[in-house]
Short mmCIF file of N, CA and C and ligand atoms in Angstrom, two decimals:
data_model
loop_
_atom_site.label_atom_id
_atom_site.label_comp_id
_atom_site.label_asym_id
_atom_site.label_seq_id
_atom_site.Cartn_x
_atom_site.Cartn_y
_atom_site.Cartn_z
N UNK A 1 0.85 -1.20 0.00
CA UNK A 1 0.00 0.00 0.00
C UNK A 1 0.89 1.26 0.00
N UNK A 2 0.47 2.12 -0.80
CA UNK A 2 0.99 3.46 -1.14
C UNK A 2 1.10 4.47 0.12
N UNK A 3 2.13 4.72 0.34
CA UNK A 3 2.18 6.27 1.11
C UNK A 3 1.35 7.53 1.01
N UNK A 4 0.11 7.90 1.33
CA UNK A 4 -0.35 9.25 0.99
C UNK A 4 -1.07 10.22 1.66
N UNK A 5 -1.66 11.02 0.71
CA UNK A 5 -2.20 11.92 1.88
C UNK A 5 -4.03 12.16 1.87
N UNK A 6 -4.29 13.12 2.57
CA UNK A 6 -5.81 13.20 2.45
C UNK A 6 -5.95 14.82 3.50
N UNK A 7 -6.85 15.48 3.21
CA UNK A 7 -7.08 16.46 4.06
C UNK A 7 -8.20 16.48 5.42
N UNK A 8 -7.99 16.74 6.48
CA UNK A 8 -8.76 17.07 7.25
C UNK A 8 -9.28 18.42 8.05
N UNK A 9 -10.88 18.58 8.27
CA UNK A 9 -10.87 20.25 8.70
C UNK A 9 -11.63 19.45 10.32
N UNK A 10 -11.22 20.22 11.47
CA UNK A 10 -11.69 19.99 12.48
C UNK A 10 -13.22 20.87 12.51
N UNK A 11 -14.32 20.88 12.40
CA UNK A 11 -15.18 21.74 12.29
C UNK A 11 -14.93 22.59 13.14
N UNK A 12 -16.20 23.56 13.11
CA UNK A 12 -16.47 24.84 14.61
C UNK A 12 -16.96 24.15 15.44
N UNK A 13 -18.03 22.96 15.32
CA UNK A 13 -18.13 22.26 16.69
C UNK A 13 -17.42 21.52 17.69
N UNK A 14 -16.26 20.73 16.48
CA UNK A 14 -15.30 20.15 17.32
C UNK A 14 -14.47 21.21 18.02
N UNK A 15 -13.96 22.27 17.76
CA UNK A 15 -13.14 23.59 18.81
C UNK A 15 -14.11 23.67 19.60
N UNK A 16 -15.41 24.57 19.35
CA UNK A 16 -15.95 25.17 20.41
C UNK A 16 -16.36 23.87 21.87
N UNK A 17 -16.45 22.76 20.92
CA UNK A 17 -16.72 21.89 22.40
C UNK A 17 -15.42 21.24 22.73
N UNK A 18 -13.86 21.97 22.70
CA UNK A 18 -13.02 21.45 23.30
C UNK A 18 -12.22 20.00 22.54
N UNK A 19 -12.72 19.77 21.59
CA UNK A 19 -12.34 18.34 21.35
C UNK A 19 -11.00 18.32 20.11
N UNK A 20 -10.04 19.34 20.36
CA UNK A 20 -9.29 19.50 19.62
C UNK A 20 -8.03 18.83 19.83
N UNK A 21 -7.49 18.54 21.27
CA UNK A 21 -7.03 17.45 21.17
C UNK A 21 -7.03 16.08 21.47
N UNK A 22 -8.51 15.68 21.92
CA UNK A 22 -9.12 14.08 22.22
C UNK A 22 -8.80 13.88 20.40
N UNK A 23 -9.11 14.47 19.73
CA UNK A 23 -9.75 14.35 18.33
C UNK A 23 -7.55 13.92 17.79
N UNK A 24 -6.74 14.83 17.94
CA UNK A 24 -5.57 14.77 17.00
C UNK A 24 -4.91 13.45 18.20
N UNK A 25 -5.24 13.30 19.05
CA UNK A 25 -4.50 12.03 19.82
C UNK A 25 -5.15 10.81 18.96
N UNK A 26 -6.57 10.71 19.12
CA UNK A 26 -6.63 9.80 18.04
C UNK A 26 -6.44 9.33 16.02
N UNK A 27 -6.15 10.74 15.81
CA UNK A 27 -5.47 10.74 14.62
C UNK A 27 -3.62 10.02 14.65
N UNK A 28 -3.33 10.66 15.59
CA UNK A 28 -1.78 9.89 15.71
C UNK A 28 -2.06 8.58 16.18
N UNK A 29 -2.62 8.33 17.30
CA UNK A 29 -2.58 6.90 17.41
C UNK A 29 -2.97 6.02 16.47
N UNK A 30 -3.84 6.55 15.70
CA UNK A 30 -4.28 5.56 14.07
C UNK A 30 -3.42 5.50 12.90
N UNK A 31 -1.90 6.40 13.36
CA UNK A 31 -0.94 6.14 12.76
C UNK A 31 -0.77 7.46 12.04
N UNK A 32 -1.51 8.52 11.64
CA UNK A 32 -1.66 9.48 10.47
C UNK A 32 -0.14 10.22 10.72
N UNK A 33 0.30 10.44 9.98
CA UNK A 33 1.78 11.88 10.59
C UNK A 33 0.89 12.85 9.97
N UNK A 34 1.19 14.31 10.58
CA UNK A 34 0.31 15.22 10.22
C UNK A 34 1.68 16.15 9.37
N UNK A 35 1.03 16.45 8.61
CA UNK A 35 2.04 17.27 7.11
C UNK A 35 1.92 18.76 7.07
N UNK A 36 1.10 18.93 7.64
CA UNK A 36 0.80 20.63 7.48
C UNK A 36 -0.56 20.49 9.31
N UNK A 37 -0.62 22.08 9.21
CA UNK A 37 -1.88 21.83 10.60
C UNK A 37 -1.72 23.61 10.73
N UNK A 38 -2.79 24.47 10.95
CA UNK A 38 -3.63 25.47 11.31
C UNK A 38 -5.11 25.62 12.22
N UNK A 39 -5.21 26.63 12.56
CA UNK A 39 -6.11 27.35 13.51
C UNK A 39 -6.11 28.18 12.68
N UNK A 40 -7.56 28.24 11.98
CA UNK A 40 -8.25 29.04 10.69
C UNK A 40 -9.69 29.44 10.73
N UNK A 41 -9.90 30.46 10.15
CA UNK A 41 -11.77 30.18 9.84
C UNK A 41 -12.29 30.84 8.42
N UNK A 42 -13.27 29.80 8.10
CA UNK A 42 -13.34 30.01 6.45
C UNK A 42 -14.31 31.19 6.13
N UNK A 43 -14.49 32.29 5.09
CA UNK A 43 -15.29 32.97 5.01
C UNK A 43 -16.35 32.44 3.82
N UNK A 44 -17.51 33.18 4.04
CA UNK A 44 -18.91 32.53 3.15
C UNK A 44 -18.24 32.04 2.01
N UNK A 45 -17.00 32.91 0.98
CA UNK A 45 -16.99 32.67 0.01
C UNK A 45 -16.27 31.22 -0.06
N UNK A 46 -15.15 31.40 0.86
CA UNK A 46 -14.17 29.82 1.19
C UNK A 46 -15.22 28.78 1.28
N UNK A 47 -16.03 29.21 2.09
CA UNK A 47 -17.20 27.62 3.09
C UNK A 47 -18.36 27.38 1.39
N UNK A 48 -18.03 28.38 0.34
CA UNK A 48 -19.07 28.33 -0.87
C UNK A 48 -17.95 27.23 -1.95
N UNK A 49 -17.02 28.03 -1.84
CA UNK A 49 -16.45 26.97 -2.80
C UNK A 49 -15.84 25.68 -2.46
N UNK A 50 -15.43 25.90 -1.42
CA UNK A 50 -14.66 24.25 -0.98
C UNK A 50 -16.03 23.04 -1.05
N UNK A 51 -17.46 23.88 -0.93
CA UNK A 51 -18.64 23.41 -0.79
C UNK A 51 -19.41 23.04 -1.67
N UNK A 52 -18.37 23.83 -2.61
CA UNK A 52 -19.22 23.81 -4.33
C UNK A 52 -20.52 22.55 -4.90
N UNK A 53 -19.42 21.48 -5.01
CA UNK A 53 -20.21 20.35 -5.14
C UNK A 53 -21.45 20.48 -4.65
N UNK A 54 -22.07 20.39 -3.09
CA UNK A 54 -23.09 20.47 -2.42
C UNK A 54 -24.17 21.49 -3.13
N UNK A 55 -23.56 22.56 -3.84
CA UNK A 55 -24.67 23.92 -3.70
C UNK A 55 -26.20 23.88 -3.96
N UNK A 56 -26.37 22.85 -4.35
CA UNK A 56 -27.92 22.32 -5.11
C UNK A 56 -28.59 21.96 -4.05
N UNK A 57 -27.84 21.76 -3.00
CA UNK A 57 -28.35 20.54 -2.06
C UNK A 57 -29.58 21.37 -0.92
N UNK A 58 -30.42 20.52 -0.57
CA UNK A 58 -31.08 21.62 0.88
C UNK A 58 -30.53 22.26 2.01
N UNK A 59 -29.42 21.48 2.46
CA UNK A 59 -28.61 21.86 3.79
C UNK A 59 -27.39 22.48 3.22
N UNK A 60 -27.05 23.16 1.93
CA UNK A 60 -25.97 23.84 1.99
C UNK A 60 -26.11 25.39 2.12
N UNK A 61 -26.99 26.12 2.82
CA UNK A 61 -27.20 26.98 2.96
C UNK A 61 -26.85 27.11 4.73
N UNK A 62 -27.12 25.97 5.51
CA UNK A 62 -27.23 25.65 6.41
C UNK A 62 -25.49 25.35 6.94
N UNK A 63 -24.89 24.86 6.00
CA UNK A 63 -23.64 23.96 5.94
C UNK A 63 -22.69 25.25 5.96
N UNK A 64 -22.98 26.43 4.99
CA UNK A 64 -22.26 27.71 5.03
C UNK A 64 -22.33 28.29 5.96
N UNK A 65 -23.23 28.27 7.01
CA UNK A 65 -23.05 28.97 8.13
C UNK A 65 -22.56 28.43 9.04
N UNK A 66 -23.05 27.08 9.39
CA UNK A 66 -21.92 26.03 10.31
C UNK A 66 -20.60 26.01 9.96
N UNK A 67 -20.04 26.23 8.83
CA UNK A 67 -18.76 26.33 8.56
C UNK A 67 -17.65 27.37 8.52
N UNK A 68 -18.87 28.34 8.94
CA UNK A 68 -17.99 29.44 8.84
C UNK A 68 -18.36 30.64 10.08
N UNK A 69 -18.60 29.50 11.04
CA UNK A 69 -19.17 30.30 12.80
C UNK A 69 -18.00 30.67 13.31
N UNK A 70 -17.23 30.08 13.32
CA UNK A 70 -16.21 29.81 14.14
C UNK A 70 -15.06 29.59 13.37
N UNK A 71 -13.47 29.04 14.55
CA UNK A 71 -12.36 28.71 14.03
C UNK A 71 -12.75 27.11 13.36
N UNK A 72 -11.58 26.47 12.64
CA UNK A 72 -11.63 25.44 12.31
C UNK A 72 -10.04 25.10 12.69
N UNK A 73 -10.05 23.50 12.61
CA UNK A 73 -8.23 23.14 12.50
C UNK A 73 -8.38 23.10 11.10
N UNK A 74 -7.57 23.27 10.43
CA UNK A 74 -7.42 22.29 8.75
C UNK A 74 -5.99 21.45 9.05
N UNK A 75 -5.78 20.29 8.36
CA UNK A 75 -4.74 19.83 8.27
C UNK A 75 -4.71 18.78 7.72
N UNK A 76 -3.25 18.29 7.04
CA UNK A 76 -2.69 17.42 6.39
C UNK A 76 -2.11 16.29 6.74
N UNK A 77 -2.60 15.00 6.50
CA UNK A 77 -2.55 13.69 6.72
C UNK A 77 -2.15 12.79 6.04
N UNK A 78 -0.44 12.38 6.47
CA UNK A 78 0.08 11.26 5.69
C UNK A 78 -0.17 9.59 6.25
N UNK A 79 -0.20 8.61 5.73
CA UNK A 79 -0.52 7.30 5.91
C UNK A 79 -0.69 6.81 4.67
N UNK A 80 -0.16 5.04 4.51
CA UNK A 80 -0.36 4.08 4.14
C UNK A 80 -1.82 4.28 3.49
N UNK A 81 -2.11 4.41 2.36
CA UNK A 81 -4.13 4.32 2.26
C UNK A 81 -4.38 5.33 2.93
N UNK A 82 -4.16 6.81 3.19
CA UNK A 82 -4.66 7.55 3.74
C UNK A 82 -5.66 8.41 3.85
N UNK A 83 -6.87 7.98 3.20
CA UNK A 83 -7.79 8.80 2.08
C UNK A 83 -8.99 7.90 2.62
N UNK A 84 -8.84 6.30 2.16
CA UNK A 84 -10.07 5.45 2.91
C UNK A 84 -9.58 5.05 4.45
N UNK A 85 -8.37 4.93 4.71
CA UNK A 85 -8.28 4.44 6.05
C UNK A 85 -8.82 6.10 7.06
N UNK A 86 -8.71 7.20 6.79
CA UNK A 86 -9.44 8.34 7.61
C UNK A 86 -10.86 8.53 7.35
N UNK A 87 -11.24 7.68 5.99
CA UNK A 87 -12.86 8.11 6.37
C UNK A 87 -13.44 7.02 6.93
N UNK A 88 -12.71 5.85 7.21
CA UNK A 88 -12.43 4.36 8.25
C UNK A 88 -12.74 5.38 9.88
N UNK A 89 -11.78 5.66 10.16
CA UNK A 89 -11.36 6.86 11.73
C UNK A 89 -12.90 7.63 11.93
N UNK A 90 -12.85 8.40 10.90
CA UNK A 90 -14.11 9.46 11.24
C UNK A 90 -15.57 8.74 11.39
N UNK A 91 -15.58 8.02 10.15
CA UNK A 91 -17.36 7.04 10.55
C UNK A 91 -18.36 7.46 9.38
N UNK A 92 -19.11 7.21 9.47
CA UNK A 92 -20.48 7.35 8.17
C UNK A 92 -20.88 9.48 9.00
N UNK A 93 -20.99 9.35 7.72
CA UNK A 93 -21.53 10.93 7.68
C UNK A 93 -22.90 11.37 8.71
N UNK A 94 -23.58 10.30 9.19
CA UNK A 94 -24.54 10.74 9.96
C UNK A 94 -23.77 9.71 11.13
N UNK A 95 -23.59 10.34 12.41
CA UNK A 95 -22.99 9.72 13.45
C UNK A 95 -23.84 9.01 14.36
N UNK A 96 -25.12 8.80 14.33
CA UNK A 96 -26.02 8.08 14.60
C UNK A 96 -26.10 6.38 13.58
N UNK A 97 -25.23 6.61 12.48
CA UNK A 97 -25.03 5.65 11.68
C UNK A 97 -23.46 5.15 11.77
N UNK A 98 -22.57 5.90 12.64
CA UNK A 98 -21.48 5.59 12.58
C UNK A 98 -20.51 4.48 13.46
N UNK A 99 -19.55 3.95 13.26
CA UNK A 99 -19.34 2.66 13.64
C UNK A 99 -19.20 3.48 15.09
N UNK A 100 -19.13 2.26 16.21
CA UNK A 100 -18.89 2.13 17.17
C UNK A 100 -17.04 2.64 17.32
N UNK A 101 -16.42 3.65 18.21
CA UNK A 101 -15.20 4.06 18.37
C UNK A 101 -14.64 4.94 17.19
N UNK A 102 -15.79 5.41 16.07
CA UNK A 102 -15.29 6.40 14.91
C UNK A 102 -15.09 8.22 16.00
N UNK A 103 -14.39 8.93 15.21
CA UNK A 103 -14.31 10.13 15.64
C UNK A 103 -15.86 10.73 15.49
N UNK A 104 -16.58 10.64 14.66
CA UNK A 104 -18.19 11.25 14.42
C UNK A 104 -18.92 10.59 15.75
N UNK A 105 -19.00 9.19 15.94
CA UNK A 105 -19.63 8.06 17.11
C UNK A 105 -19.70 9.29 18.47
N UNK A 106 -18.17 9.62 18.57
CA UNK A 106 -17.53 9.70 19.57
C UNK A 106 -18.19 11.30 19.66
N UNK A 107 -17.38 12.55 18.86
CA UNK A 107 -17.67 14.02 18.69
C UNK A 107 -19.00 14.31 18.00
N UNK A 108 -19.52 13.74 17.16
CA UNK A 108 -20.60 14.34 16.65
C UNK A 108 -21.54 14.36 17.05
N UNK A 109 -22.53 15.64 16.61
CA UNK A 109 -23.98 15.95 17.78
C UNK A 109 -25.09 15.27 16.11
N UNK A 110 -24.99 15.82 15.07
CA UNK A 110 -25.72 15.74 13.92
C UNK A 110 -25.18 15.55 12.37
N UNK A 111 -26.01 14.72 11.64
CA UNK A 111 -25.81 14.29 10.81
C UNK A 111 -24.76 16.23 9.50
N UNK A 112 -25.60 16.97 9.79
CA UNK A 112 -25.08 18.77 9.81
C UNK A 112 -23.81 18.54 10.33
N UNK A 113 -23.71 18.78 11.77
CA UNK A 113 -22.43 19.28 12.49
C UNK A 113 -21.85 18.10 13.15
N UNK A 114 -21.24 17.53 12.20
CA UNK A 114 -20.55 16.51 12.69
C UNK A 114 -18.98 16.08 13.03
N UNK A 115 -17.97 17.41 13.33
CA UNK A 115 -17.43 17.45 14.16
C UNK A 115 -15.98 16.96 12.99
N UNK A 116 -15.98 16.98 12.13
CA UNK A 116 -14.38 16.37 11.42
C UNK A 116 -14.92 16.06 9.75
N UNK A 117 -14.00 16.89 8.94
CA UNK A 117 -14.50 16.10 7.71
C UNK A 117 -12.63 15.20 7.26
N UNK A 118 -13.34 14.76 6.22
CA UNK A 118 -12.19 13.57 5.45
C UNK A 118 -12.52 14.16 4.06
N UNK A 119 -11.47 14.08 3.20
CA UNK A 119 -11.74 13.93 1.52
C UNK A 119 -12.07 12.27 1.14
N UNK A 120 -12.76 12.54 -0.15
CA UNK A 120 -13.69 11.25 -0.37
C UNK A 120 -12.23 10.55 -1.46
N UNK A 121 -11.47 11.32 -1.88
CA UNK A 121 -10.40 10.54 -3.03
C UNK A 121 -9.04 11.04 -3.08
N UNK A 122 -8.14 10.61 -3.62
CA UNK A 122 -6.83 11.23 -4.02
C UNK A 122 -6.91 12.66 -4.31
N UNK A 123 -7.77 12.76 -5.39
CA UNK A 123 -7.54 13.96 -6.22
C UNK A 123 -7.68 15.04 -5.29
N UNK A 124 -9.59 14.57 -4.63
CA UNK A 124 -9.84 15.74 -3.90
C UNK A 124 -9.24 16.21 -2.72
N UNK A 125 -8.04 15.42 -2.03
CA UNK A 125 -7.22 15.07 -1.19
C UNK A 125 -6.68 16.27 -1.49
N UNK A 126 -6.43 16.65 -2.67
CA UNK A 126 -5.20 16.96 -3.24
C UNK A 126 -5.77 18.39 -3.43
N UNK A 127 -6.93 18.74 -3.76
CA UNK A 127 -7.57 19.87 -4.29
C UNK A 127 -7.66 21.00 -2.87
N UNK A 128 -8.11 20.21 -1.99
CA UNK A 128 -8.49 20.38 -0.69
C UNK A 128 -7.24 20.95 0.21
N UNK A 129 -6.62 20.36 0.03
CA UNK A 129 -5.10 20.85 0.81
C UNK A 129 -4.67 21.97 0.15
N UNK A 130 -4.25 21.94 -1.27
CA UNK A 130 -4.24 23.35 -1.52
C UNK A 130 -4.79 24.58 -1.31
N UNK A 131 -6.30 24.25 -1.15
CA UNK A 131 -7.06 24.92 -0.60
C UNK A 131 -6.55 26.13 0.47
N UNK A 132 -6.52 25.11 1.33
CA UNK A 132 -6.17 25.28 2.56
C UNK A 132 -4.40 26.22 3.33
N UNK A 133 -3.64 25.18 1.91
CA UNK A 133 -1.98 25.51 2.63
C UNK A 133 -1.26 25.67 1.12
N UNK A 134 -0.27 26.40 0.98
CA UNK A 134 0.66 26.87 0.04
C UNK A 134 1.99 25.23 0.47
N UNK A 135 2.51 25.17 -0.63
CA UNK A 135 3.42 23.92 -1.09
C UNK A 135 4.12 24.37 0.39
N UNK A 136 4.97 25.15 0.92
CA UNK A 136 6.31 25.34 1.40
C UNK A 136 5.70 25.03 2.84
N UNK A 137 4.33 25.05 3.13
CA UNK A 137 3.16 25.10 4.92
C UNK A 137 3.42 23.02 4.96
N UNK A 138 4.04 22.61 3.77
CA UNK A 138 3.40 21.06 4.10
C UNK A 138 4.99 20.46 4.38
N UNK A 139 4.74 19.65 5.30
CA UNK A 139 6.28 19.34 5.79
C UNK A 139 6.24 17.61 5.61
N1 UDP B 201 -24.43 17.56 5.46
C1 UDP B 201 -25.61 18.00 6.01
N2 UDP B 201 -26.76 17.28 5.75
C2 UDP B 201 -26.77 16.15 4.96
C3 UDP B 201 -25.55 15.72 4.42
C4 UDP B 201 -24.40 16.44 4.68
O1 UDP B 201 -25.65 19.01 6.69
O2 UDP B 201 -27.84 15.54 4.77
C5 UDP B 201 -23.18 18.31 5.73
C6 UDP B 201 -22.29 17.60 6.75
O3 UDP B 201 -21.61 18.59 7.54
C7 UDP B 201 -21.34 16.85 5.84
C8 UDP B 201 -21.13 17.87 4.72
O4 UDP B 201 -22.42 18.44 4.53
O5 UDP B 201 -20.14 16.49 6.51
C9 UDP B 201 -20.64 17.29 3.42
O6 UDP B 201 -21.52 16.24 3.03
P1 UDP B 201 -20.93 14.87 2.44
O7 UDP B 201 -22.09 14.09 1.92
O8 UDP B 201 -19.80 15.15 1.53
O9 UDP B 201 -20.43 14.12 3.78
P2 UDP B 201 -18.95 13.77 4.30
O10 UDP B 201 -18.08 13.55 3.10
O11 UDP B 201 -18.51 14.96 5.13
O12 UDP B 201 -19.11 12.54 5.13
MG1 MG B 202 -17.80 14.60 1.39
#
């Protein structure tokens, strides 16, 4: 299995309820090395485009404002399979559906504010981090 990466954003719920480092202890212990890492917060237009995909959707009107209440972590995640083994960690998108010991199980209040996202592929892994961090921020 390949060496790689994947992006992660700590939401505004996971800071405001404290869970910023229960949440990165269990990222290291699941092996991730972290490549880049910030204390950020996205504005309407950031939380519109990183969101793009969604815009059709009913809750992305809803999703822009949860995303952009507060600070966020963003950060960069190397591992073996690192792309499906973190959306393995985090859990099914509604945390009422999520495995038993996932980060969502554990932090998340709602299927909305659920406390950690993952990228779904390589590419967007890849799209996402830039996003976020300039080449020289990733170590
Ligand atoms: N979301 C929501 N309602 C839904 C589905 C998603 O509010 O019915 C929000 C939620 O914060 C989710 C984000 O939109 O994490 C992106 O949705 P996606 O389906 O990509 O889920 P993810 O990849 O984060 O598991
Ligand atoms: Mg997604």
């Amino acid at each position: 299995m390949a060496k790689n990466r994947t992006f992660t954003m700590l939401k505004p719920d996971a800071v405001e309820n404290g869970n910023i480092g229960a949440i990165l202890e269990l990222i290291n212990t699941s092996g991730f090395r972290i490549v880049a890492m910030k204390l950020t917060q996205m504005s309407r237009k950031d939380a519109e485009t990183f969101y793009a995909v969604h815009n059709e959707r009913p809750f992305f009107g809803e999703l822009v404002e949860y995303m952009t209440r507060g600070p966020i972590v963003a950060a960069v995640l190397e591992k073996d399979n690192a792309v499906e083994d973190f959306r393995t960690l985090i859990g099914a998108t509604n945390p009422a559906e999520a495995a038993e010991g996932t980060i969502r199980k554990k932090y998340a209040a709602s299927i909305g504010e659920n406390a950690v996202h993952g990228s779904d592929s390589d590419e967007n892994a890849a799209i996402e981090a830039a996003f976020h961090f300039a080449g020289r921020e990733l170590f």
